[in-house]
mmCIF file of C-alpha atoms in Angstrom:
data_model
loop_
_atom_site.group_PDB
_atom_site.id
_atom_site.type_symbol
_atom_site.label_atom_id
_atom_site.label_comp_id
_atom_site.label_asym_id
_atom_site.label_seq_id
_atom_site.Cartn_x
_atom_site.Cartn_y
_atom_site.Cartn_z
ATOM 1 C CA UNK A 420 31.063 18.241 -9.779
ATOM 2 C CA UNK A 421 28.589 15.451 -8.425
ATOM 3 C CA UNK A 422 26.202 14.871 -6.463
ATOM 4 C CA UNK A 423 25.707 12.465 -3.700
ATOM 5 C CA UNK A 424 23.598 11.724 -0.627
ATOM 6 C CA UNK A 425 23.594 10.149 2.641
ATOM 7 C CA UNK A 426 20.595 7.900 3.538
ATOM 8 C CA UNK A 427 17.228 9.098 4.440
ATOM 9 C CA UNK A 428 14.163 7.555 6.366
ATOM 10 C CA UNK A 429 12.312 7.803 3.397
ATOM 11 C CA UNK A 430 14.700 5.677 1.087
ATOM 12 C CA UNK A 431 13.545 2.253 0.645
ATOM 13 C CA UNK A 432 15.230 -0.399 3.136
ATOM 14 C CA UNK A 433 16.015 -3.074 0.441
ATOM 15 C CA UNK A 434 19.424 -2.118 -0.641
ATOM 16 C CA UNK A 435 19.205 -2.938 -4.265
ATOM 17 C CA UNK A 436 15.633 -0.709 -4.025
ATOM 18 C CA UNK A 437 17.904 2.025 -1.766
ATOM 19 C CA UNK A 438 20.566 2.115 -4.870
ATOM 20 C CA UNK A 439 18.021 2.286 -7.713
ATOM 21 C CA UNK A 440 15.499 5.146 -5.543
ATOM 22 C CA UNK A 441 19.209 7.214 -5.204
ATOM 23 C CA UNK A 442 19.681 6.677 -9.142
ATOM 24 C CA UNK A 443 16.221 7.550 -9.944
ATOM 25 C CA UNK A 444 15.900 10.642 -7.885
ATOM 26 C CA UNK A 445 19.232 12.023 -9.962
ATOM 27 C CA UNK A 446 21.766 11.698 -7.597
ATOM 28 C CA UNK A 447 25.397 10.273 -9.092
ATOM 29 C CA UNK A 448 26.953 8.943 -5.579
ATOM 30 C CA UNK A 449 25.994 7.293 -2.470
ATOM 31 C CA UNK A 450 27.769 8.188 0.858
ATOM 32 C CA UNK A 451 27.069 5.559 3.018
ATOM 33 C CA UNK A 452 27.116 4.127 7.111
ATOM 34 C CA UNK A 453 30.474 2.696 7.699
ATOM 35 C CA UNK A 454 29.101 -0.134 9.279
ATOM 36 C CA UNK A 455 26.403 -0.909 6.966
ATOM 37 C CA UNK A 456 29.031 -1.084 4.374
ATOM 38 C CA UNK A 457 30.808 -3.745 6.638
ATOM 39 C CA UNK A 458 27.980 -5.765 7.332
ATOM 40 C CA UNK A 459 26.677 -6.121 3.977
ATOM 41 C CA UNK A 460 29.244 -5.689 1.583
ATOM 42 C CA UNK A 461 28.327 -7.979 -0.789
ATOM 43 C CA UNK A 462 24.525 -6.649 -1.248
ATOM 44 C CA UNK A 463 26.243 -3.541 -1.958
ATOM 45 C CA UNK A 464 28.532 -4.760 -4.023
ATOM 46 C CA UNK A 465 26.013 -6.267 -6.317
ATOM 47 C CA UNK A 466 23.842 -2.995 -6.190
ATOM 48 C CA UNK A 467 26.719 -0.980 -7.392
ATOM 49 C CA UNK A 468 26.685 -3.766 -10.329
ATOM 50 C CA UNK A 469 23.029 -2.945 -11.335
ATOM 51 C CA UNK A 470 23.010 0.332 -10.822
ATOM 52 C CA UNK A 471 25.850 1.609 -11.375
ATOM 53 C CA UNK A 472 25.440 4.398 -8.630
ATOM 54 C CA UNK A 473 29.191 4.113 -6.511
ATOM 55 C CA UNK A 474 30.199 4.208 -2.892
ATOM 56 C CA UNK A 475 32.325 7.051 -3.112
ATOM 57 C CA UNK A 476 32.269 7.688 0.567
ATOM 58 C CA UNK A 477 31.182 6.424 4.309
ATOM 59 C CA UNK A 478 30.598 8.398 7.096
ATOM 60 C CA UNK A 479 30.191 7.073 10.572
ATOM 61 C CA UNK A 480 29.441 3.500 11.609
ATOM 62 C CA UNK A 481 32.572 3.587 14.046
ATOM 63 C CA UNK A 482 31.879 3.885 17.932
ATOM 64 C CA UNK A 483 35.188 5.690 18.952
ATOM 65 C CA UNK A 484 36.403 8.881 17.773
ATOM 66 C CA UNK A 485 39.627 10.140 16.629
ATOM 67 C CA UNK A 486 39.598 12.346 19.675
ATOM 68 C CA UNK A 487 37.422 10.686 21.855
ATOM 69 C CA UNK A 488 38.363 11.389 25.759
ATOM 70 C CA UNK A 489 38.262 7.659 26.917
ATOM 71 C CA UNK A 490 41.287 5.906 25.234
ATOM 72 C CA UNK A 491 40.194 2.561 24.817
ATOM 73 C CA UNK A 492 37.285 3.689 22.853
ATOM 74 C CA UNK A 493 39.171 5.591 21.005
ATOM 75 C CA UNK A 494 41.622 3.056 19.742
ATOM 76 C CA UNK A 495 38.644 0.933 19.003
ATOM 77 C CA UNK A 496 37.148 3.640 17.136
ATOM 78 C CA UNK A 497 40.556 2.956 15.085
ATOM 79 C CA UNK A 498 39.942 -0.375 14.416
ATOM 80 C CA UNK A 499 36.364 0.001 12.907
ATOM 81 C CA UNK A 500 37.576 2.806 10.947
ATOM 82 C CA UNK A 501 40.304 0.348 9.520
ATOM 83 C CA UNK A 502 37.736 -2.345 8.759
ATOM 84 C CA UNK A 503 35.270 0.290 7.190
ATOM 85 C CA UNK A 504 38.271 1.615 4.672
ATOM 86 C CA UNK A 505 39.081 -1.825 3.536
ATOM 87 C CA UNK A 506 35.446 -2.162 2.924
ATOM 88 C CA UNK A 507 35.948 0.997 0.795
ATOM 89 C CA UNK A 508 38.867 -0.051 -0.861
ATOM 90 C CA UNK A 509 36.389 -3.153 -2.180
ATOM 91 C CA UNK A 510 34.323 -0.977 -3.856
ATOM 92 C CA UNK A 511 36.204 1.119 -5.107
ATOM 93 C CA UNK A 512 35.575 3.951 -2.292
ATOM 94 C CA UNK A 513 37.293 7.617 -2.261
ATOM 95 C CA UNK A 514 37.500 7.484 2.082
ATOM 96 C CA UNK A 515 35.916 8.194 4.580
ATOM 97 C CA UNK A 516 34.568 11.423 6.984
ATOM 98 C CA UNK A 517 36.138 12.004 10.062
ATOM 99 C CA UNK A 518 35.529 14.263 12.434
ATOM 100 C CA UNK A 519 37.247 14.581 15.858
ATOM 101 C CA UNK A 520 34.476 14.318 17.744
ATOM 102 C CA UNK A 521 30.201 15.059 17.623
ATOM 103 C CA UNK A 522 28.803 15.644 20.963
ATOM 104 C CA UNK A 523 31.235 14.985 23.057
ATOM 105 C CA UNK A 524 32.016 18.060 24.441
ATOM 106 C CA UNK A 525 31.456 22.019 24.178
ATOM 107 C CA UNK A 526 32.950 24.816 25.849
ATOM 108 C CA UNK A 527 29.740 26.708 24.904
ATOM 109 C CA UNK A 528 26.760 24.268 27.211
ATOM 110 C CA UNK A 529 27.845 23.434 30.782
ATOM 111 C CA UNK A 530 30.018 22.584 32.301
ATOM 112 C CA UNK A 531 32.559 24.158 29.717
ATOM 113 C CA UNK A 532 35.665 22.491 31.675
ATOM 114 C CA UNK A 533 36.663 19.937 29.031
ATOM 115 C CA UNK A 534 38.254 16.596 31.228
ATOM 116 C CA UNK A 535 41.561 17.354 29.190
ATOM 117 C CA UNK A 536 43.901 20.003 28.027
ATOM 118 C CA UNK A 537 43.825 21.511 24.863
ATOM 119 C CA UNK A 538 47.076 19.962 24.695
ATOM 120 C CA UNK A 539 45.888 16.380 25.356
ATOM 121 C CA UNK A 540 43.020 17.193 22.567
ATOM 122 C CA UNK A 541 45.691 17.469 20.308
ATOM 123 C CA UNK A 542 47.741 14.514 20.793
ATOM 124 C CA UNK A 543 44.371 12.143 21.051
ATOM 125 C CA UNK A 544 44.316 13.674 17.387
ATOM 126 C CA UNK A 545 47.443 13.332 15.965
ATOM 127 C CA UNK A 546 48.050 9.983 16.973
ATOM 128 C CA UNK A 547 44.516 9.157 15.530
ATOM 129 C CA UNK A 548 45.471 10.307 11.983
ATOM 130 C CA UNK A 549 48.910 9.517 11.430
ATOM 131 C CA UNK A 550 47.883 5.748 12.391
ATOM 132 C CA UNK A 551 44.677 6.642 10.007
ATOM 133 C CA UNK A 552 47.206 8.034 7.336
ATOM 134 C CA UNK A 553 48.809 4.933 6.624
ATOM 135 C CA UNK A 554 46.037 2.979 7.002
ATOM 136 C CA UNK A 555 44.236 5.442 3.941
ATOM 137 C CA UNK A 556 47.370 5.074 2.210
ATOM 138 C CA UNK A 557 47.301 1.050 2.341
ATOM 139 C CA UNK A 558 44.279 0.657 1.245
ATOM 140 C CA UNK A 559 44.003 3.808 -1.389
ATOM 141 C CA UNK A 560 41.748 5.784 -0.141
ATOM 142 C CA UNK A 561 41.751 9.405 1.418
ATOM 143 C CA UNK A 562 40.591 10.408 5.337
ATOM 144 C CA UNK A 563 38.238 13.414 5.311
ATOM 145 C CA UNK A 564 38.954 15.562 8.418
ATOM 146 C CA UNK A 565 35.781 17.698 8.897
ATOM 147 C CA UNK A 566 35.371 20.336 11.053
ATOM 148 C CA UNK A 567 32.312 20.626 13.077
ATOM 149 C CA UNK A 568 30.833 24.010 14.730
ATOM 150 C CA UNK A 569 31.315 24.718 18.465
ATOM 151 C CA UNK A 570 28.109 23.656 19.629
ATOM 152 C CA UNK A 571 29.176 19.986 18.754
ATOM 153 C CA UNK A 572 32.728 19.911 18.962
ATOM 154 C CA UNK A 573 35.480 21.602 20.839
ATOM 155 C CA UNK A 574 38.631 20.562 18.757
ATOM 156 C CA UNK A 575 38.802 21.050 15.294
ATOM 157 C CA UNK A 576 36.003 23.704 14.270
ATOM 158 C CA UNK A 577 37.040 25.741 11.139
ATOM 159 C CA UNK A 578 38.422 24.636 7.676
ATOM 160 C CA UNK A 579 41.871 26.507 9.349
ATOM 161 C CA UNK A 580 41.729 24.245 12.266
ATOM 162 C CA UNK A 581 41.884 20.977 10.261
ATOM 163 C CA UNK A 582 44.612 22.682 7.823
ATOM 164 C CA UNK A 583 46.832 22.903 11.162
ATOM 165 C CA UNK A 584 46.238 18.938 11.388
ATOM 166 C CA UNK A 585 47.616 17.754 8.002
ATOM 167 C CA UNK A 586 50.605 20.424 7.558
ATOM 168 C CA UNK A 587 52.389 20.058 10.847
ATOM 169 C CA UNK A 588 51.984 16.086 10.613
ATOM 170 C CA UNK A 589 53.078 16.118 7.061
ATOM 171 C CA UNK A 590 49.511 13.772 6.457
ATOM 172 C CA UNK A 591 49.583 12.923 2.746
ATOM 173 C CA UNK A 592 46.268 10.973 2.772
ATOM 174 C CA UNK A 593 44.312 13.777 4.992
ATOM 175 C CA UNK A 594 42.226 15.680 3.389
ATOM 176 C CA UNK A 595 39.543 18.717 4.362
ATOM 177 C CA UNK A 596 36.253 17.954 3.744
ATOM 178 C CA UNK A 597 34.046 21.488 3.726
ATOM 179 C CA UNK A 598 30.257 21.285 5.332
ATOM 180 C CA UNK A 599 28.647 24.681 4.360
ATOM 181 C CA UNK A 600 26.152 23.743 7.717
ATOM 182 C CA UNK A 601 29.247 24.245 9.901
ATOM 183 C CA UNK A 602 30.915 26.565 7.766
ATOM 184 C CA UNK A 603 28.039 28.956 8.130
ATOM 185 C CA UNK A 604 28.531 29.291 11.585
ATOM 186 C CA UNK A 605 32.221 29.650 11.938
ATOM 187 C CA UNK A 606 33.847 30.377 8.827
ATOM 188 C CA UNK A 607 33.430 34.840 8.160
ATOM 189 C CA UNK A 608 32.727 33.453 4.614
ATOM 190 C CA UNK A 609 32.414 30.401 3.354
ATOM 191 C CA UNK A 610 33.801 31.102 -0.444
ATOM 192 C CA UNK A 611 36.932 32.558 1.077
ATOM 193 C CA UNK A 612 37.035 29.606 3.037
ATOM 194 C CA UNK A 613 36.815 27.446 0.269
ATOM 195 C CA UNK A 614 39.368 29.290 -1.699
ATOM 196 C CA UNK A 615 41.864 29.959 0.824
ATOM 197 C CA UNK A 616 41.959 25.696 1.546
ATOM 198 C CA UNK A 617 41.641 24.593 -1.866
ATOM 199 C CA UNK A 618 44.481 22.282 -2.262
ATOM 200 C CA UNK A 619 43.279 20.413 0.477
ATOM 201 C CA UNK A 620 39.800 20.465 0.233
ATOM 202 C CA UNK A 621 38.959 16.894 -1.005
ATOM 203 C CA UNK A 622 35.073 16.577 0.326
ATOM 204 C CA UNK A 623 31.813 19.085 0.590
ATOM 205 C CA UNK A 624 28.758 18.396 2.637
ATOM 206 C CA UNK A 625 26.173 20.618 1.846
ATOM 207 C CA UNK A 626 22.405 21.754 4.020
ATOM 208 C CA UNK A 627 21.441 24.916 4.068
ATOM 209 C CA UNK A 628 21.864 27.166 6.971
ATOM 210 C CA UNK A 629 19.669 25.800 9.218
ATOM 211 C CA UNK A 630 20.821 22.471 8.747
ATOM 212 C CA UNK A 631 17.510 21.330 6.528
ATOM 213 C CA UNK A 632 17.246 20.347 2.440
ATOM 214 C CA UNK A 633 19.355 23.144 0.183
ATOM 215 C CA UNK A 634 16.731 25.439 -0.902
ATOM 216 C CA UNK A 635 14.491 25.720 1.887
ATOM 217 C CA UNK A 636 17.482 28.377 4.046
ATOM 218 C CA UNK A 637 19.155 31.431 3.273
ATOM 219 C CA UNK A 638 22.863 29.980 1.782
ATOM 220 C CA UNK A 639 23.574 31.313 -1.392
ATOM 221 C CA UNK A 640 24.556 27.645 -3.233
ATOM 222 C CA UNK A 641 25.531 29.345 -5.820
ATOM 223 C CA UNK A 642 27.976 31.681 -5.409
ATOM 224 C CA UNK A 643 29.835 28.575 -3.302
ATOM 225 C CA UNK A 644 29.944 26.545 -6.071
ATOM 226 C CA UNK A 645 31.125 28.905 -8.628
ATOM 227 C CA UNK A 646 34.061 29.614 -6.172
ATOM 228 C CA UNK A 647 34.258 25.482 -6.241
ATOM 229 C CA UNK A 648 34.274 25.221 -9.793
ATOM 230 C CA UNK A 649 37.101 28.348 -10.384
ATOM 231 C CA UNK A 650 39.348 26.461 -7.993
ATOM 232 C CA UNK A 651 38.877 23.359 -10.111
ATOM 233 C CA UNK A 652 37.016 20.980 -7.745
ATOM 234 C CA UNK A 653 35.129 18.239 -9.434
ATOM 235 C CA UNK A 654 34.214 15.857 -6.319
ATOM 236 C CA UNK A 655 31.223 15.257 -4.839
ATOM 237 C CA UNK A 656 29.161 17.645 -3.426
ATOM 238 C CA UNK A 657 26.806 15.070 -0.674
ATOM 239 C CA UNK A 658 23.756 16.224 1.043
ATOM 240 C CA UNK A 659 23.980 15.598 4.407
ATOM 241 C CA UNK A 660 20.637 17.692 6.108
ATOM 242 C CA UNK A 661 17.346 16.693 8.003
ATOM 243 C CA UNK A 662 14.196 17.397 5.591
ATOM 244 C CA UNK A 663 11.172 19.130 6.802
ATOM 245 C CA UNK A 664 7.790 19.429 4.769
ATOM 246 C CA UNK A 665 4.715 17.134 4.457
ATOM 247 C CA UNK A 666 6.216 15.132 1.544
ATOM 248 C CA UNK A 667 9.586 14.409 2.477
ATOM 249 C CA UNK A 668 10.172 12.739 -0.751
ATOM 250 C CA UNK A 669 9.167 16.036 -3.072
ATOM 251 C CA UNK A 670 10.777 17.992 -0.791
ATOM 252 C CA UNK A 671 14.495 15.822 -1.020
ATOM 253 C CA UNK A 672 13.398 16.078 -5.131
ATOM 254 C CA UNK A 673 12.960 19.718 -4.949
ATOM 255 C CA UNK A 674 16.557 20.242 -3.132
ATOM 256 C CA UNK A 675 17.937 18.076 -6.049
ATOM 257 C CA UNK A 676 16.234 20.303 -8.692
ATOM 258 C CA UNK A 677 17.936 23.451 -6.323
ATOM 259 C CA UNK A 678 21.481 22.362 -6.225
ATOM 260 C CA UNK A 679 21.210 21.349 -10.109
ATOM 261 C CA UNK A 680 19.949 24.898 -11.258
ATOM 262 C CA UNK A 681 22.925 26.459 -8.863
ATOM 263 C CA UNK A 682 25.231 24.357 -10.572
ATOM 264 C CA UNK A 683 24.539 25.311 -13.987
#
């Protein structure tokens, strides 16, 4: 398994310095902003060059989601999502996250009367990743369905609910991608989880329970990853987490060091 990382504040601006830092600090991947990737493909392309560090994934840069309540932004979503994969496909990307929506709506904060039936959710959905499907399948590269928890999603919320997605659409290019933030709230355990989806699992974010750098919570990386590695998964495992601490930079290091020794 790998490692990768979204950006951080603390990661140098220049991209060529931003690709070098993410070598440096030991990580093997970068997961980057959809529309970052767009907009300066080239620069990337030539840090990839020097470094050698890969784009193996985007997440966001898209301004519609896949089951966003207003239609046209929605389909526009689409679009972008389009542009950002054959971006990918440029680099030489794996695909990239998707979730149906983040903080759109929640039955569990007021008003909890979603606009639209659960049965309207759905089709916004489905239509979203069969287009998306062949689209991935164009351009070689995989959509990650992730599952959020119920405080920032309504729709798809365990590793079960996205499962539902990609079996009864017969998606080929849809896979699951597991964040043990989310996971921790909704799964009953997050190894079962894992084990129970592992043919489709194609993705992990990790942060520790509280959504901060691994090592500073209570989730037992460990154990997870052992369940990982039994099942044969040998992607990238990307941090995706806020970082608190007066040295943000020592503190991402130390999280690094963390998710190493739990690896061994």
């Amino acid at each position: 398994m790998k490692l990768g990382t979204q950006n951080q504040a603390f990661f140098p601006e220049n991209i060529k310095e931003k690709f070098q830092y993410i070598k440096e600090v030991g990580f093997d991947g970068f997961e980057i902003d959809g529309k970052f990737l767009v907009d300066h493909l080239d620069e990337i392309k030539e840090a990839i060059a020097e470094t050698g560090i890969p784009v193996y994934t985007a997440c966001g840069g898209y301004t519609g989601w896949i089951g966003d309540f207003i239609e046209e932004r929605r389909l526009n979503g689409l679009v972008e999502i389009k542009q950002i994969l054959e971006a990918l496909q440029e680099v030489g990307g794996k695909g990239i996250v998707v979730p149906a929506a983040w903080g759109m709506f929640t039955y569990r904060l007021p008003p909890m009367a979603s606009p639209r039936s659960l049965t309207g959710d759905r089709k916004a959905i489905t239509e979203s990743l069969v287009y998306l499907d062949k689209v991935a399948e164009e351009t070689g590269t995989t959509i990650f369905l992730e599952p959020l928890n119920r405080y920032q999603d309504h729709m798809i919320n365990t590793l079960a609910d996205a499962r539902s997605y990609i079996e009864e659409n017969g998606l080929k290019n849809v896979k699951i991608i597991a964040d043990f933030y989310h996971m921790n709230i909704e799964e009953d355990d997050i190894s079962e989880a894992l084990h129970k989806n592992r043919d489709l699992v194609g993705h992990i974010h990790l942060a520790d329970n509280h959504r901060y750098q691994p090592g500073s919570g209570s989730l037992d990386f460990k154990k997870h990853f052992n369940t990982l590695k039994e099942d044969g998964y040998d992607g990238f495992l990307t941090i995706e987490c806020r970082v608190r601490g007066n040295d943000p930079d020592a503190e991402y290091r130390q999280a690094v060091k963390h998710l190493r020794e739990s690896l061994s």
